[in-house]
PDB file of C-alpha atoms in Angstrom:
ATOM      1  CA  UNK A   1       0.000   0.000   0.000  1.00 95.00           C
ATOM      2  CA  UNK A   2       1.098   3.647  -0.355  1.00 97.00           C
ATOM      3  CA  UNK A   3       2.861   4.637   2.386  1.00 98.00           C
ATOM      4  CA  UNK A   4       5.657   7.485   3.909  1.00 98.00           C
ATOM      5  CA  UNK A   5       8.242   6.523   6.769  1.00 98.00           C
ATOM      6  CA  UNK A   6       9.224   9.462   8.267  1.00 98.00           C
ATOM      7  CA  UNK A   7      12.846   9.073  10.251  1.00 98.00           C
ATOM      8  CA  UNK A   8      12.681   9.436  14.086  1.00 98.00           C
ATOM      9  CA  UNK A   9      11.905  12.636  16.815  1.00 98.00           C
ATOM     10  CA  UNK A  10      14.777  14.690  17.134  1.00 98.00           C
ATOM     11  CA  UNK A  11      16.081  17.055  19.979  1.00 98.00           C
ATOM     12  CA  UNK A  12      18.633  19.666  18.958  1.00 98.00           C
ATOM     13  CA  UNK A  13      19.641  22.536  20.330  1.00 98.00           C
ATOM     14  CA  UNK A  14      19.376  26.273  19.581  1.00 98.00           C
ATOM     15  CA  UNK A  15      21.360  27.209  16.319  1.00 98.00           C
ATOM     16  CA  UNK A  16      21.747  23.725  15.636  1.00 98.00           C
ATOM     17  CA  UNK A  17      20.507  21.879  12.216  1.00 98.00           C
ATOM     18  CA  UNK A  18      18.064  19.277  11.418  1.00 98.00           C
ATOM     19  CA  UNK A  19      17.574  16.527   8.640  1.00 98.00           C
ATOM     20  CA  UNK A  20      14.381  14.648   8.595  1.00 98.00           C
ATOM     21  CA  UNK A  21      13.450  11.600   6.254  1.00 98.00           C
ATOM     22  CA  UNK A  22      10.466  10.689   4.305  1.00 98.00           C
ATOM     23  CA  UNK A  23      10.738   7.236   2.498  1.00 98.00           C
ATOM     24  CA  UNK A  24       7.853   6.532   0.393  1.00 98.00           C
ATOM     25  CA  UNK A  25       6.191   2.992  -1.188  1.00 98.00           C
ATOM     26  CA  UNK A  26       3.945   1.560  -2.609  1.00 98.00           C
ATOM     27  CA  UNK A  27       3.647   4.131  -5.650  1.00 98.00           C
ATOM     28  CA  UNK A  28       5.859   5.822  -8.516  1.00 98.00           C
ATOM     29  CA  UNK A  29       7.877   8.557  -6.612  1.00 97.00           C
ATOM     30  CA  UNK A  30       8.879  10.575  -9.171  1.00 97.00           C
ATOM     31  CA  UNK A  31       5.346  10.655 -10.213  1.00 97.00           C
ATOM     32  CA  UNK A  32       4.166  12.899  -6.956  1.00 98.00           C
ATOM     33  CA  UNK A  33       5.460  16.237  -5.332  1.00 98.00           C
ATOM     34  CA  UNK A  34       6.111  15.817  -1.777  1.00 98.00           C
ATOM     35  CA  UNK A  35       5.117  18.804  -0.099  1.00 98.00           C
ATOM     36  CA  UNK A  36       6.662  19.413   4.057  1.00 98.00           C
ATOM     37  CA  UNK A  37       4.285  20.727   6.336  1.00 98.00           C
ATOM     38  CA  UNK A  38       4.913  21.715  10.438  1.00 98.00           C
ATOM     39  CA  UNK A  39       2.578  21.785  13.254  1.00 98.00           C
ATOM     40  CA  UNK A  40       3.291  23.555  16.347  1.00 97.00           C
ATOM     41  CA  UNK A  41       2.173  22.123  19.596  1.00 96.00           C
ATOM     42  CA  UNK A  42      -1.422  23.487  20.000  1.00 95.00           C
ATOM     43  CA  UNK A  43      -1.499  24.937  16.384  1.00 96.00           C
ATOM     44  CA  UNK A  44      -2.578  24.526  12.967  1.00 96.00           C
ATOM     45  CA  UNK A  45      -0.682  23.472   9.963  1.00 97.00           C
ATOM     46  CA  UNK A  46       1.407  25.266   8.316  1.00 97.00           C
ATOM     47  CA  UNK A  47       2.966  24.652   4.350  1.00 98.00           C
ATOM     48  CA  UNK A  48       7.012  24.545   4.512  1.00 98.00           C
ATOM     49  CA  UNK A  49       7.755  23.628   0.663  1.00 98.00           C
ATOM     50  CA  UNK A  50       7.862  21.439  -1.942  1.00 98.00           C
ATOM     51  CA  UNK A  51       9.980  18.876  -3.826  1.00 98.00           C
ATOM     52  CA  UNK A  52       9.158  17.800  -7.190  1.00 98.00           C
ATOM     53  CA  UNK A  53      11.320  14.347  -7.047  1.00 97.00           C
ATOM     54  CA  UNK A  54      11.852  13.616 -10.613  1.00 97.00           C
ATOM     55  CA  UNK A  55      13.947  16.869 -11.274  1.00 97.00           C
ATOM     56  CA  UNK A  56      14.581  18.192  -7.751  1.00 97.00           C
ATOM     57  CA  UNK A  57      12.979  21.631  -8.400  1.00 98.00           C
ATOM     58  CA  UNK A  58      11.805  23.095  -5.146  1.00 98.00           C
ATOM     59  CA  UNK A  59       9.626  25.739  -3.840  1.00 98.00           C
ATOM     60  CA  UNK A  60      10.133  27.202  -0.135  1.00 98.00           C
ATOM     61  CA  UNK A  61       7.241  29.319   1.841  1.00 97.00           C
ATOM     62  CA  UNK A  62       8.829  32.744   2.314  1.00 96.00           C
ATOM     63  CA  UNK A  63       9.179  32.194   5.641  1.00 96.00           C
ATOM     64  CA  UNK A  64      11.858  29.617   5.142  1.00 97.00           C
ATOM     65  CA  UNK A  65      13.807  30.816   2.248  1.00 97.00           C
ATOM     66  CA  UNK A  66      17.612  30.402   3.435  1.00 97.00           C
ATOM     67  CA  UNK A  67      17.098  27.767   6.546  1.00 98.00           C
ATOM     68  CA  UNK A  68      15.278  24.989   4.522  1.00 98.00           C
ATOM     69  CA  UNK A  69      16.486  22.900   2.090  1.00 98.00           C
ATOM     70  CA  UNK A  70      14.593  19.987   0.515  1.00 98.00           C
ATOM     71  CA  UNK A  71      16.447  17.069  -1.144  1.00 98.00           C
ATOM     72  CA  UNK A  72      16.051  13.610  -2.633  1.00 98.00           C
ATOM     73  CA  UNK A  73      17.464  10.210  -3.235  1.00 98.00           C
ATOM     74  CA  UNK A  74      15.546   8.840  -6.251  1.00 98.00           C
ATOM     75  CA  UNK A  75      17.755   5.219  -6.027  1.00 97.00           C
ATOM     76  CA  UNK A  76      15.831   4.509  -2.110  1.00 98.00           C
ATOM     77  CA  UNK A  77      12.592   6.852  -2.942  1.00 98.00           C
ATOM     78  CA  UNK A  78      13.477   9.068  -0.110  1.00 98.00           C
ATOM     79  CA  UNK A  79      12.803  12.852   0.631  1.00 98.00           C
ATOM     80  CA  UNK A  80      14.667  15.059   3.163  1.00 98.00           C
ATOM     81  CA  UNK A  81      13.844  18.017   4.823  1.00 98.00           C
ATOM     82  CA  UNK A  82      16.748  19.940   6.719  1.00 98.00           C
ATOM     83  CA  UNK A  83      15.931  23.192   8.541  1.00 98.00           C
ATOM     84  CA  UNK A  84      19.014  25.169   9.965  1.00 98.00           C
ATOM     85  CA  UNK A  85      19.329  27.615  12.460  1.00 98.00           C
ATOM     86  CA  UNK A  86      16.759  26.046  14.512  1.00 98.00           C
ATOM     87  CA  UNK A  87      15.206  28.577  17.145  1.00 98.00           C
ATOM     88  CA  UNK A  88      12.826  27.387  20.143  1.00 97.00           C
ATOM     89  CA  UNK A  89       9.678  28.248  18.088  1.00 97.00           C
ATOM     90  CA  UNK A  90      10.682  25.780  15.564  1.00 98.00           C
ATOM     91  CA  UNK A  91       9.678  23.096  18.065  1.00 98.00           C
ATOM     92  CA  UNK A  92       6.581  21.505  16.259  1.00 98.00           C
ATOM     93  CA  UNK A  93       5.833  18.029  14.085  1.00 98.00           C
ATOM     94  CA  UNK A  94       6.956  18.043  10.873  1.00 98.00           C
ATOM     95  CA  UNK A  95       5.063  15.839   8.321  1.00 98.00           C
ATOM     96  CA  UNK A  96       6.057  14.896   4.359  1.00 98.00           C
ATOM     97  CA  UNK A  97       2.563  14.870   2.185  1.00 98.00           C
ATOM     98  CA  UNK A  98       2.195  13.386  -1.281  1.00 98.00           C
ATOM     99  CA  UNK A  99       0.837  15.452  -4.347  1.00 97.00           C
ATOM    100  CA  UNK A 100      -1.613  18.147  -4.885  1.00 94.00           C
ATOM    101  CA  UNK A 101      -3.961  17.226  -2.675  1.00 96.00           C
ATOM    102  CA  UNK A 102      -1.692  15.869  -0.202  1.00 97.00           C
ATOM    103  CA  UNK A 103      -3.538  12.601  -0.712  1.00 97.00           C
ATOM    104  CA  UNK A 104      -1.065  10.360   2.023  1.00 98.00           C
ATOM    105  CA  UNK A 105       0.557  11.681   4.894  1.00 98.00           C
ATOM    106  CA  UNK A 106       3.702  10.787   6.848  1.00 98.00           C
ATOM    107  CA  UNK A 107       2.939   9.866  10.481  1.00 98.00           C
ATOM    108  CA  UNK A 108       4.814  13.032  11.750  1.00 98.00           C
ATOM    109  CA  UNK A 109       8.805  13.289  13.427  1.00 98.00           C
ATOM    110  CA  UNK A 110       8.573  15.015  16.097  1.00 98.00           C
ATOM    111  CA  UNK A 111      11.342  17.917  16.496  1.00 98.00           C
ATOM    112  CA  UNK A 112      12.541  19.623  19.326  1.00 98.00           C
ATOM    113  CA  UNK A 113      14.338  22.520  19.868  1.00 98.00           C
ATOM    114  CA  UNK A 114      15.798  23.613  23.305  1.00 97.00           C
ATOM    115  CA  UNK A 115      19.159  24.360  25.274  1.00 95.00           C
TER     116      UNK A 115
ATOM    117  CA  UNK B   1      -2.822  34.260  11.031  1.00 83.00           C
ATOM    118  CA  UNK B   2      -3.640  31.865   8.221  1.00 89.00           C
ATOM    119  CA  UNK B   3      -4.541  32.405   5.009  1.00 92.00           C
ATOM    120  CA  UNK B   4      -7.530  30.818   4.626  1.00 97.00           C
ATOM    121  CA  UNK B   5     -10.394  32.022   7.458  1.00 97.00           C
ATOM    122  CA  UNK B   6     -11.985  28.792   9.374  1.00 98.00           C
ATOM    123  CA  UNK B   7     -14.155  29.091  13.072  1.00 98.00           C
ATOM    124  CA  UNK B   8     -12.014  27.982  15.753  1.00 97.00           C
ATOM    125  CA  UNK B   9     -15.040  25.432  17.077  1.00 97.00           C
ATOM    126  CA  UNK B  10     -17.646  23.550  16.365  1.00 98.00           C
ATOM    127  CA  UNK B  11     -20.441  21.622  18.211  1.00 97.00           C
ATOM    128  CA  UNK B  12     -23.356  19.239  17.571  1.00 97.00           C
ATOM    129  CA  UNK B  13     -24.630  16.667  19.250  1.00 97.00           C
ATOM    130  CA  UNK B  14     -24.960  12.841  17.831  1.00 97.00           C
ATOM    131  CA  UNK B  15     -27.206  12.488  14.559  1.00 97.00           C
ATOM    132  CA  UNK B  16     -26.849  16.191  13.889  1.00 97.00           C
ATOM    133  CA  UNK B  17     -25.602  17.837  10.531  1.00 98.00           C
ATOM    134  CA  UNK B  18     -22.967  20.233  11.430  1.00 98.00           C
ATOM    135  CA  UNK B  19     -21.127  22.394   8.763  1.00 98.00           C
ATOM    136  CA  UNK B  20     -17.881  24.304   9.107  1.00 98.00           C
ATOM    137  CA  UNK B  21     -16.463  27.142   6.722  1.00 98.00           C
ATOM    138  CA  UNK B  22     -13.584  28.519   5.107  1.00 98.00           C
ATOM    139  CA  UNK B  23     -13.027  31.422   3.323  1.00 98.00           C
ATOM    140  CA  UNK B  24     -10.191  32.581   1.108  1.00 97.00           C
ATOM    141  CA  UNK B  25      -9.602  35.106  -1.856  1.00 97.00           C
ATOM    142  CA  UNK B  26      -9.550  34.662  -5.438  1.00 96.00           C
ATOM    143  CA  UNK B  27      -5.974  33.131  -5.405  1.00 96.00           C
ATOM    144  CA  UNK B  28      -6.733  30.648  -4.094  1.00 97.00           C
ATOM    145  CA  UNK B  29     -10.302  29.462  -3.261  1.00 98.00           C
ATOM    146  CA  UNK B  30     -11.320  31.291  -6.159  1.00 97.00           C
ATOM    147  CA  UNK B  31      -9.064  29.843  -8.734  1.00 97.00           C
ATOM    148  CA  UNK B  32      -8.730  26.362  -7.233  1.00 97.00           C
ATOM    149  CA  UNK B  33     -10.019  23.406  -5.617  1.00 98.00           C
ATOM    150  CA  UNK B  34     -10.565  22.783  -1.838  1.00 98.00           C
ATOM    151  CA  UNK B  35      -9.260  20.011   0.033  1.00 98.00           C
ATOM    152  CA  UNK B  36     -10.779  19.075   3.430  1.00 98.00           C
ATOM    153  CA  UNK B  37      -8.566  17.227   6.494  1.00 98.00           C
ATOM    154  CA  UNK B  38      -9.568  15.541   9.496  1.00 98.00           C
ATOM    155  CA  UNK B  39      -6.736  15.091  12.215  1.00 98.00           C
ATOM    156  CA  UNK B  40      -7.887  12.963  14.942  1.00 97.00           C
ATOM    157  CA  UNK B  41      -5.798  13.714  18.313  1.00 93.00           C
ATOM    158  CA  UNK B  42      -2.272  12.775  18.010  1.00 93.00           C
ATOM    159  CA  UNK B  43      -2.598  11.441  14.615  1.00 97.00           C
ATOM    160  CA  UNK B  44      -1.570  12.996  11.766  1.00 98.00           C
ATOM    161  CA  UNK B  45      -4.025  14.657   8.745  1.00 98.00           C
ATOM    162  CA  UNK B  46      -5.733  12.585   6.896  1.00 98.00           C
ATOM    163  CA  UNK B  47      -7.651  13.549   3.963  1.00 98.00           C
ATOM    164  CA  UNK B  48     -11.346  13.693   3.564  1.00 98.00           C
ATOM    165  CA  UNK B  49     -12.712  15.339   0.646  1.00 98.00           C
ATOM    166  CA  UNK B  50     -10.798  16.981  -2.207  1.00 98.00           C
ATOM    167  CA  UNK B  51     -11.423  18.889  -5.430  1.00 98.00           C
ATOM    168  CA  UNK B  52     -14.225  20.849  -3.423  1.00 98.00           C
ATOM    169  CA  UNK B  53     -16.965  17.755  -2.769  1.00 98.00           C
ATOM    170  CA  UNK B  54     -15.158  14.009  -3.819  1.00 98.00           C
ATOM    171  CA  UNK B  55     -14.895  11.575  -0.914  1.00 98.00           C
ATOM    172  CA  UNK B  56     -11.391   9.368  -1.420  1.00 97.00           C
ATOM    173  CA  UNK B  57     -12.305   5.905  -0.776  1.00 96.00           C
ATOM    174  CA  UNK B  58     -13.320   4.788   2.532  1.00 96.00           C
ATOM    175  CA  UNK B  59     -14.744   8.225   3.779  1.00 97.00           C
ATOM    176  CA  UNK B  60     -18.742   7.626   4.482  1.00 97.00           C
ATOM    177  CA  UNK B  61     -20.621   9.483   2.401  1.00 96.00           C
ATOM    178  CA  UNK B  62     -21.751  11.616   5.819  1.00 97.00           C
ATOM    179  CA  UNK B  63     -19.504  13.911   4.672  1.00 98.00           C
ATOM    180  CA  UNK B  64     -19.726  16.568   1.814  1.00 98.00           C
ATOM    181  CA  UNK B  65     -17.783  19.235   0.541  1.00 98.00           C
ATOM    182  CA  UNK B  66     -19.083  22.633  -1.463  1.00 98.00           C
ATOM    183  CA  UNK B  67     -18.063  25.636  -2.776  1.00 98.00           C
ATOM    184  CA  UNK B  68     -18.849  29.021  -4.289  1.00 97.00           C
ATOM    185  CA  UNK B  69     -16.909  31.752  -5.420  1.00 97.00           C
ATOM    186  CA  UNK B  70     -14.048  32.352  -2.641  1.00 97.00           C
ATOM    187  CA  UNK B  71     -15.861  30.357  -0.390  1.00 98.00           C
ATOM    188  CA  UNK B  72     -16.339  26.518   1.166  1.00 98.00           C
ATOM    189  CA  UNK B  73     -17.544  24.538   3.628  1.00 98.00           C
ATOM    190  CA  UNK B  74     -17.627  21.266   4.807  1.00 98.00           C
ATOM    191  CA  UNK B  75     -21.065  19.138   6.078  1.00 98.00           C
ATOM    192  CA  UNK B  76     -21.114  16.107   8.429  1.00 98.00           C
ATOM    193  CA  UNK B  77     -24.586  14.615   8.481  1.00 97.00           C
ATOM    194  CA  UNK B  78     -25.607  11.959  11.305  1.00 97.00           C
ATOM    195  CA  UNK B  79     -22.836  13.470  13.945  1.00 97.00           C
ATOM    196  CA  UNK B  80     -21.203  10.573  15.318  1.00 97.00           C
ATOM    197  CA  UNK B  81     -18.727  10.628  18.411  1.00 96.00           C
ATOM    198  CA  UNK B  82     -15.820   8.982  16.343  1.00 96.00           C
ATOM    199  CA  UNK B  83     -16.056  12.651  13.950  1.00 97.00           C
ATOM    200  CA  UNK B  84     -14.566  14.893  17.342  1.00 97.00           C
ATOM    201  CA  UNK B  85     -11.359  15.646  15.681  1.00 97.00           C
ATOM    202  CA  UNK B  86      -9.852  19.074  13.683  1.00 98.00           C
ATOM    203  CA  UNK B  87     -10.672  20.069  10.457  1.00 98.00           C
ATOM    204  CA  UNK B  88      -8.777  21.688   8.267  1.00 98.00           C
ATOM    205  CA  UNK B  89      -9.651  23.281   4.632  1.00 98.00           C
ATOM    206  CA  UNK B  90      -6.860  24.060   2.422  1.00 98.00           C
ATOM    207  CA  UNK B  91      -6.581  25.338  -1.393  1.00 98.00           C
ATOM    208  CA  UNK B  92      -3.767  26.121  -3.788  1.00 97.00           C
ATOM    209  CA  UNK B  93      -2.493  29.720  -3.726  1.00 97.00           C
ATOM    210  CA  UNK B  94      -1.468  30.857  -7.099  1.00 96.00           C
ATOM    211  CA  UNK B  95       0.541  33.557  -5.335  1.00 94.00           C
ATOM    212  CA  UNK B  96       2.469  31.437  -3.504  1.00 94.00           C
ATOM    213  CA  UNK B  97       2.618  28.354  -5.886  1.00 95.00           C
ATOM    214  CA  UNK B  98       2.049  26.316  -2.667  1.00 96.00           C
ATOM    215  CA  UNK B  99      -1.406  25.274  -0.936  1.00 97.00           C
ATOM    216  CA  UNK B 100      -2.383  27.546   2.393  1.00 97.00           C
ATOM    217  CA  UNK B 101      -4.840  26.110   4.485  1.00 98.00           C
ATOM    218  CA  UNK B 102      -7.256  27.483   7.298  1.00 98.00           C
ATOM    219  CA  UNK B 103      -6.435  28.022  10.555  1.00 97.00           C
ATOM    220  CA  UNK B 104      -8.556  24.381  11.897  1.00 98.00           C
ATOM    221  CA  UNK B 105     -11.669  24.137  12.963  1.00 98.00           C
ATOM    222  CA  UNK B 106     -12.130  21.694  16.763  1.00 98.00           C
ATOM    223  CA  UNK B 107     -15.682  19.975  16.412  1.00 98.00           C
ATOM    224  CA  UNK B 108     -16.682  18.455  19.628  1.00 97.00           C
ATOM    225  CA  UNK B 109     -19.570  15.821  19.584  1.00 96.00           C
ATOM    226  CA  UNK B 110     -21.401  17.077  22.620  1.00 92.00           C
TER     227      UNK B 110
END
């Protein structure tokens, strides 16, 4: 069945980066954009970016232009989603969703940020 | 502040119809389709209705999606205790070649 593995929760500290996976079956891969979403504890979503996998073209949310970057590994169907810089407020769960209508989800890694 | 305008709550009790709404602009609920999300507690989304009223397989047909103009909203008929959860509409922004999505909407099944 179609399916995303996201990689595991994460504690980092102030300034530090993070890399988070999203390894997807079950379909084509390069077929799909995979878009990364957050969600702050208490709070709604909020859209990070996409990947289109078959060429690697990407498109950031304003907000994150210079501290995300959004790769992929076509031979093991994987995305990745590194944030740098991390700040305290960047403490949320981050989830990879498939296509335009962000038909599968990810079951959420779990990042957090303090000293 | 998101993008896309959705009532903090909602409330019905069981075997009531209940609908929630979301409004946007004509970037995005105006020019595109609506997708609907249900996120049960400590689960991730999952979604329930997309281009503005189709049910992916598996969603009862207690739910329905609609839209007009920069407008949506999202119906659950027969209000069962299994639909407390938050909602979420979102839509593609042509602005912002990305989808925004509503600030969630927490229906509790009184």
């Amino acid at each position: 069945q179609v399916q995303l593995v996201q990689s595991g929760a994460e504690v980092k500290k102030p300034g530090a980066s993070v890399k988070v996976s999203c390894k997807a079956s079950g379909y084509t891969f390069t077929g799909y954009y995979m878009h990364w979403l957050r969600q702050a504890p208490g709070q709604g979503l909020e859209w990070m970016g996409w990947i289109n996998p078959n060429t690697g073209d990407t498109n950031y949310a304003q907000k994150f232009q210079g501290r995300v970057t959004m790769t992929r590994d076509t031979s093991i169907s994987t995305t990745y989603m590194e944030l740098s810089r991390l700040r305290s407020d960047d403490t949320a769960v981050y989830y990879c969703g498939r296509g335009y209508t962000l038909d599968v989800w990810g079951r959420g890694t779990t990042v957090t940020v303090s000293s | 502040q998101s993008v896309l305008t959705q009532p903090p709550s909602a409330s019905g009790t069981p075997g009531q119809r209940v609908t929630i709404s979301c409004s946007g602009s004509s970037s995005n609920i105006g020019s595109n389709t609506v997708n609907w999300y249900q996120q049960l507690p400590g689960t991730a989304p999952k979604l329930l209705i997309y281009s503005d009223n189709q049910r992916p397989s598996g969603v009862p047909d207690r739910f329905s999606g609609s839209k007009s103009g920069t407008s949506a909203s999202l119906a659950i008929s027969g209000l069962q205790s299994e639909d407390e959860a938050d909602y979420y509409c979102a839509a593609w922004d042509d602005s912002l070649n990305g989808p925004v999505f509503g600030g969630g909407t927490k229906l509790t099944v009184l």
